[in-house]
PDB file of C-alpha atoms in Angstrom:
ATOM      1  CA  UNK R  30     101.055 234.025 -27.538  1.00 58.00           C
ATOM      2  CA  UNK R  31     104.746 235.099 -27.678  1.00 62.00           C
ATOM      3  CA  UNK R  32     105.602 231.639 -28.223  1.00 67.00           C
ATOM      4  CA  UNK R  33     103.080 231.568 -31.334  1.00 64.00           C
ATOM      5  CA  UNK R  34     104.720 234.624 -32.725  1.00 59.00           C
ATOM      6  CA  UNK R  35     108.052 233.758 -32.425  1.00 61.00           C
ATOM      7  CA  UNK R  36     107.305 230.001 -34.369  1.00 60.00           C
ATOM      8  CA  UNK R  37     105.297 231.967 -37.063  1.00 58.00           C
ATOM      9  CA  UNK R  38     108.279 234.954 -37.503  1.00 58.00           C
ATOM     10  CA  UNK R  39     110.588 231.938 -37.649  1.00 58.00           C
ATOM     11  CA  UNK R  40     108.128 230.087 -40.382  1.00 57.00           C
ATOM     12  CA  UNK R  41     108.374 234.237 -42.332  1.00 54.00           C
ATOM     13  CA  UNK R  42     109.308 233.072 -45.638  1.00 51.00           C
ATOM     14  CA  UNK R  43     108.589 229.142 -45.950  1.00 50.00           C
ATOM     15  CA  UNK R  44     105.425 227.430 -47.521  1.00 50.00           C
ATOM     16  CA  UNK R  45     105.244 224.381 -45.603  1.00 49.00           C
ATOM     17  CA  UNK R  46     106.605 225.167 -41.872  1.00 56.00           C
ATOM     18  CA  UNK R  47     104.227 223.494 -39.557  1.00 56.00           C
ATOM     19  CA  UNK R  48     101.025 223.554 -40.615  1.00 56.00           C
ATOM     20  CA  UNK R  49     101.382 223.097 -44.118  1.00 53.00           C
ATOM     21  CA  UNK R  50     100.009 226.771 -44.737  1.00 53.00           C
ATOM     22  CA  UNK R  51     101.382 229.749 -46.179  1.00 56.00           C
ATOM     23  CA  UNK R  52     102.801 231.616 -43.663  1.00 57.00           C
ATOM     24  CA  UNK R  53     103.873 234.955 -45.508  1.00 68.00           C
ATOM     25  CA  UNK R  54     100.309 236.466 -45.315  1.00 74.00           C
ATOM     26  CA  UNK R  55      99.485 235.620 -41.814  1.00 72.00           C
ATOM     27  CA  UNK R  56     103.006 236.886 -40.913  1.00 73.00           C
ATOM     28  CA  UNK R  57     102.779 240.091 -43.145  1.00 78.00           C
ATOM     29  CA  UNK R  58      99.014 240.636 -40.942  1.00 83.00           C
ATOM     30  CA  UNK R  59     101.005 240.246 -37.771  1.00 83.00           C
ATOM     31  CA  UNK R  60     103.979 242.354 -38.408  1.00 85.00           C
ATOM     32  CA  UNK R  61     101.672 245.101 -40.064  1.00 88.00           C
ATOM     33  CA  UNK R  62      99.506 244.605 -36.428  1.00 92.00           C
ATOM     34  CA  UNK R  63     102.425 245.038 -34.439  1.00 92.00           C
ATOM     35  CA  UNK R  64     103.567 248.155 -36.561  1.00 93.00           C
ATOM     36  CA  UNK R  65     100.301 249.600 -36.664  1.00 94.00           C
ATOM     37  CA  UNK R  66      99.998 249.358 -32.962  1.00 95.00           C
ATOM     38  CA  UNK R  67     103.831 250.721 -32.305  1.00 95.00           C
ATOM     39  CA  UNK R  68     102.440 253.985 -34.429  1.00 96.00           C
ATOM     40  CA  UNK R  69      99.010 253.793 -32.691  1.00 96.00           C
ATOM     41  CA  UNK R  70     101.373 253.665 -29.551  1.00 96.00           C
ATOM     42  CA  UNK R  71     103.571 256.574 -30.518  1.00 97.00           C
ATOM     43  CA  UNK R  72     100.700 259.224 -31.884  1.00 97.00           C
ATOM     44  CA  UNK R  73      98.795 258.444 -28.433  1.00 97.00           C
ATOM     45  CA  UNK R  74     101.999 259.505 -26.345  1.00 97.00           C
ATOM     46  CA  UNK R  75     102.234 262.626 -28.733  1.00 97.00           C
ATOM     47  CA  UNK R  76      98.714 263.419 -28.435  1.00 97.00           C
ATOM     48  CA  UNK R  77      99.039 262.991 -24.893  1.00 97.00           C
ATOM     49  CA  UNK R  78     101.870 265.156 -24.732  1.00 97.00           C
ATOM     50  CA  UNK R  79     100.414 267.693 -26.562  1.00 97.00           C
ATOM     51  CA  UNK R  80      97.148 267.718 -24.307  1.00 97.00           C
ATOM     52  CA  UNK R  81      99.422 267.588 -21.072  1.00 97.00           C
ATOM     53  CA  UNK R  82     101.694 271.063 -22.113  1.00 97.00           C
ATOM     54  CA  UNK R  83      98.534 272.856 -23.040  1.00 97.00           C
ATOM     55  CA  UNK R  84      97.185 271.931 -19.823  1.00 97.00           C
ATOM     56  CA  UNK R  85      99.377 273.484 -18.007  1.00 97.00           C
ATOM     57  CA  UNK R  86      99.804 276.616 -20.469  1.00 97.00           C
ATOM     58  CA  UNK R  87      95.634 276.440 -18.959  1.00 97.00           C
ATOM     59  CA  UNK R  88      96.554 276.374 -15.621  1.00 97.00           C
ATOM     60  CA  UNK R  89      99.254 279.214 -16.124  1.00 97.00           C
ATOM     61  CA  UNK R  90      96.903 281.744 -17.825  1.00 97.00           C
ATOM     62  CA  UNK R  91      93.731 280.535 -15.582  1.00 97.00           C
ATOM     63  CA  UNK R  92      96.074 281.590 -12.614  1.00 97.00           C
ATOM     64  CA  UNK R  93      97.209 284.407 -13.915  1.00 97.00           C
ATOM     65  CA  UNK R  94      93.674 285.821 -14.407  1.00 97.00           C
ATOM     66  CA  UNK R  95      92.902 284.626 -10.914  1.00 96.00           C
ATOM     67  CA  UNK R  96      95.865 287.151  -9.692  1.00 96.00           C
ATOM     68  CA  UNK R  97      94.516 289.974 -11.535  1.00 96.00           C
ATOM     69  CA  UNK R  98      91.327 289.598 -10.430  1.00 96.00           C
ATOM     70  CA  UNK R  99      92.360 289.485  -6.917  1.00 95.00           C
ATOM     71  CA  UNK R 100      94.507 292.813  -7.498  1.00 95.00           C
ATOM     72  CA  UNK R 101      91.578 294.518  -9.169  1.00 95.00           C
ATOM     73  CA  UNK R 102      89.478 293.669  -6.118  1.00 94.00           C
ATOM     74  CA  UNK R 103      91.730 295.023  -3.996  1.00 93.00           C
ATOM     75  CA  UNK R 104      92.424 298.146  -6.495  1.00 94.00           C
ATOM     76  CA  UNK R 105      88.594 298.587  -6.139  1.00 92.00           C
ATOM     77  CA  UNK R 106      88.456 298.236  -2.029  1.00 92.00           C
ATOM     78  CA  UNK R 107      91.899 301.165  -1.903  1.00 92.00           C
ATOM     79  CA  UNK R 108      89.253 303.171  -4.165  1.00 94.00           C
ATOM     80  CA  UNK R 109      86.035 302.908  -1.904  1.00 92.00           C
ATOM     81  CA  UNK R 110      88.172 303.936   0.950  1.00 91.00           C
ATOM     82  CA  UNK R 111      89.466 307.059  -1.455  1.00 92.00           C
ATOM     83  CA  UNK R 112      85.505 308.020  -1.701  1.00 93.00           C
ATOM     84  CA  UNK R 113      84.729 307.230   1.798  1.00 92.00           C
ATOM     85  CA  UNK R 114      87.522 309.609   2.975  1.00 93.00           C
ATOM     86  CA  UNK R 115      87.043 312.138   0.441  1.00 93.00           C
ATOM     87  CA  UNK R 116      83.252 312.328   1.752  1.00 94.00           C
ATOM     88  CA  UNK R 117      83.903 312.613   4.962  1.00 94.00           C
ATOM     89  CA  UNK R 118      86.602 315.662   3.906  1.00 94.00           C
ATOM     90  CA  UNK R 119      83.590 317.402   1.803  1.00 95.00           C
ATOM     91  CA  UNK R 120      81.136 316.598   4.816  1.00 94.00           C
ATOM     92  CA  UNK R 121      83.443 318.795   6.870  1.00 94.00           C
ATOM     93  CA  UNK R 122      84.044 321.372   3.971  1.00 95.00           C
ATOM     94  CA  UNK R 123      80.284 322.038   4.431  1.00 94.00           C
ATOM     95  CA  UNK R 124      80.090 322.070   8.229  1.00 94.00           C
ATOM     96  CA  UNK R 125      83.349 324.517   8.303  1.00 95.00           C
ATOM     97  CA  UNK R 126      81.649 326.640   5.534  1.00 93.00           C
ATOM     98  CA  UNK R 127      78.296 326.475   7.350  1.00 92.00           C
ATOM     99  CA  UNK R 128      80.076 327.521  10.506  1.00 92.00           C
ATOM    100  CA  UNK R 129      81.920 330.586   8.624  1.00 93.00           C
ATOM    101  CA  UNK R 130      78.239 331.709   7.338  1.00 91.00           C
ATOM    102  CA  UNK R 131      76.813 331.842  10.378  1.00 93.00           C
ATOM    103  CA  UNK R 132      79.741 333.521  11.904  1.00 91.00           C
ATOM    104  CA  UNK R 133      79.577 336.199   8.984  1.00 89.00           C
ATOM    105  CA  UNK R 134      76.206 337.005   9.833  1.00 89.00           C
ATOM    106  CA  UNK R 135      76.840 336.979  13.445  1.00 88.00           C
ATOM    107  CA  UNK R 136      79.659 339.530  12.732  1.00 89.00           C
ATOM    108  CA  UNK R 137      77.216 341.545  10.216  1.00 86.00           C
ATOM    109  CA  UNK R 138      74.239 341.943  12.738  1.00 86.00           C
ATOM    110  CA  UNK R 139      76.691 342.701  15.419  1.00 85.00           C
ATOM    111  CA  UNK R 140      78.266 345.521  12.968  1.00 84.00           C
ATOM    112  CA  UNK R 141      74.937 346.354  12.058  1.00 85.00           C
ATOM    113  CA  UNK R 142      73.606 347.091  15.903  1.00 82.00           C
ATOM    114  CA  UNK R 143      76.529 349.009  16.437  1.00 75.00           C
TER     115      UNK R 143
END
């Protein structure tokens, strides 16, 4: 193949090289081959390029959302444990102020008998 390219580059610009054919078309078609496929070639690795960066611009962002979901999750747990507390405070709220009722009327009746 490489030997066939070479003896038709080298045959560019005469009529009647070796087999008595006009070589400038067939060498034109070849050289417009090999720069079409150098281009072809060169937008592919661009292309590629391209695809790899935003790939990993992807990753970043897919990551990042990834953190702050985990944060949020964890921002909602602190929060539930916030409420739990805080109904176990008003549970005792109630008790104490159930307590202080009864001891009110305790104290009344006792003023009361007296």
């Amino acid at each position: 193949m490489l030997s066939e390219l070479s003896r038709i580059l080298e045959c560019f610009n005469y009529i009647d090289c070796t087999n008595k054919v006009d070589l400038t078309n067939t060498a034109a078609t070849i050289i417009g081959i090999i720069i079409g496929s150098v281009i072809g070639a060169i937008i592919s690795w661009w292309i590629y390029n391209r695809q790899e960066k935003t790939a990993v611009k992807e990753q970043e962002i897919l990551d990042h959302i990834v953190n702050l979901e985990e944060k949020h999750e964890n921002i909602l747990e602190k929060h539930e444990l916030v409420l739990e507390k805080i109904q176990i405070v008003e549970q005792n709220h109630e008790e104490m102020l159930n307590n202080i009722l009864t001891l009110g009327k305790k104290i009344d009746s006792l003023l009361e008998n007296r």
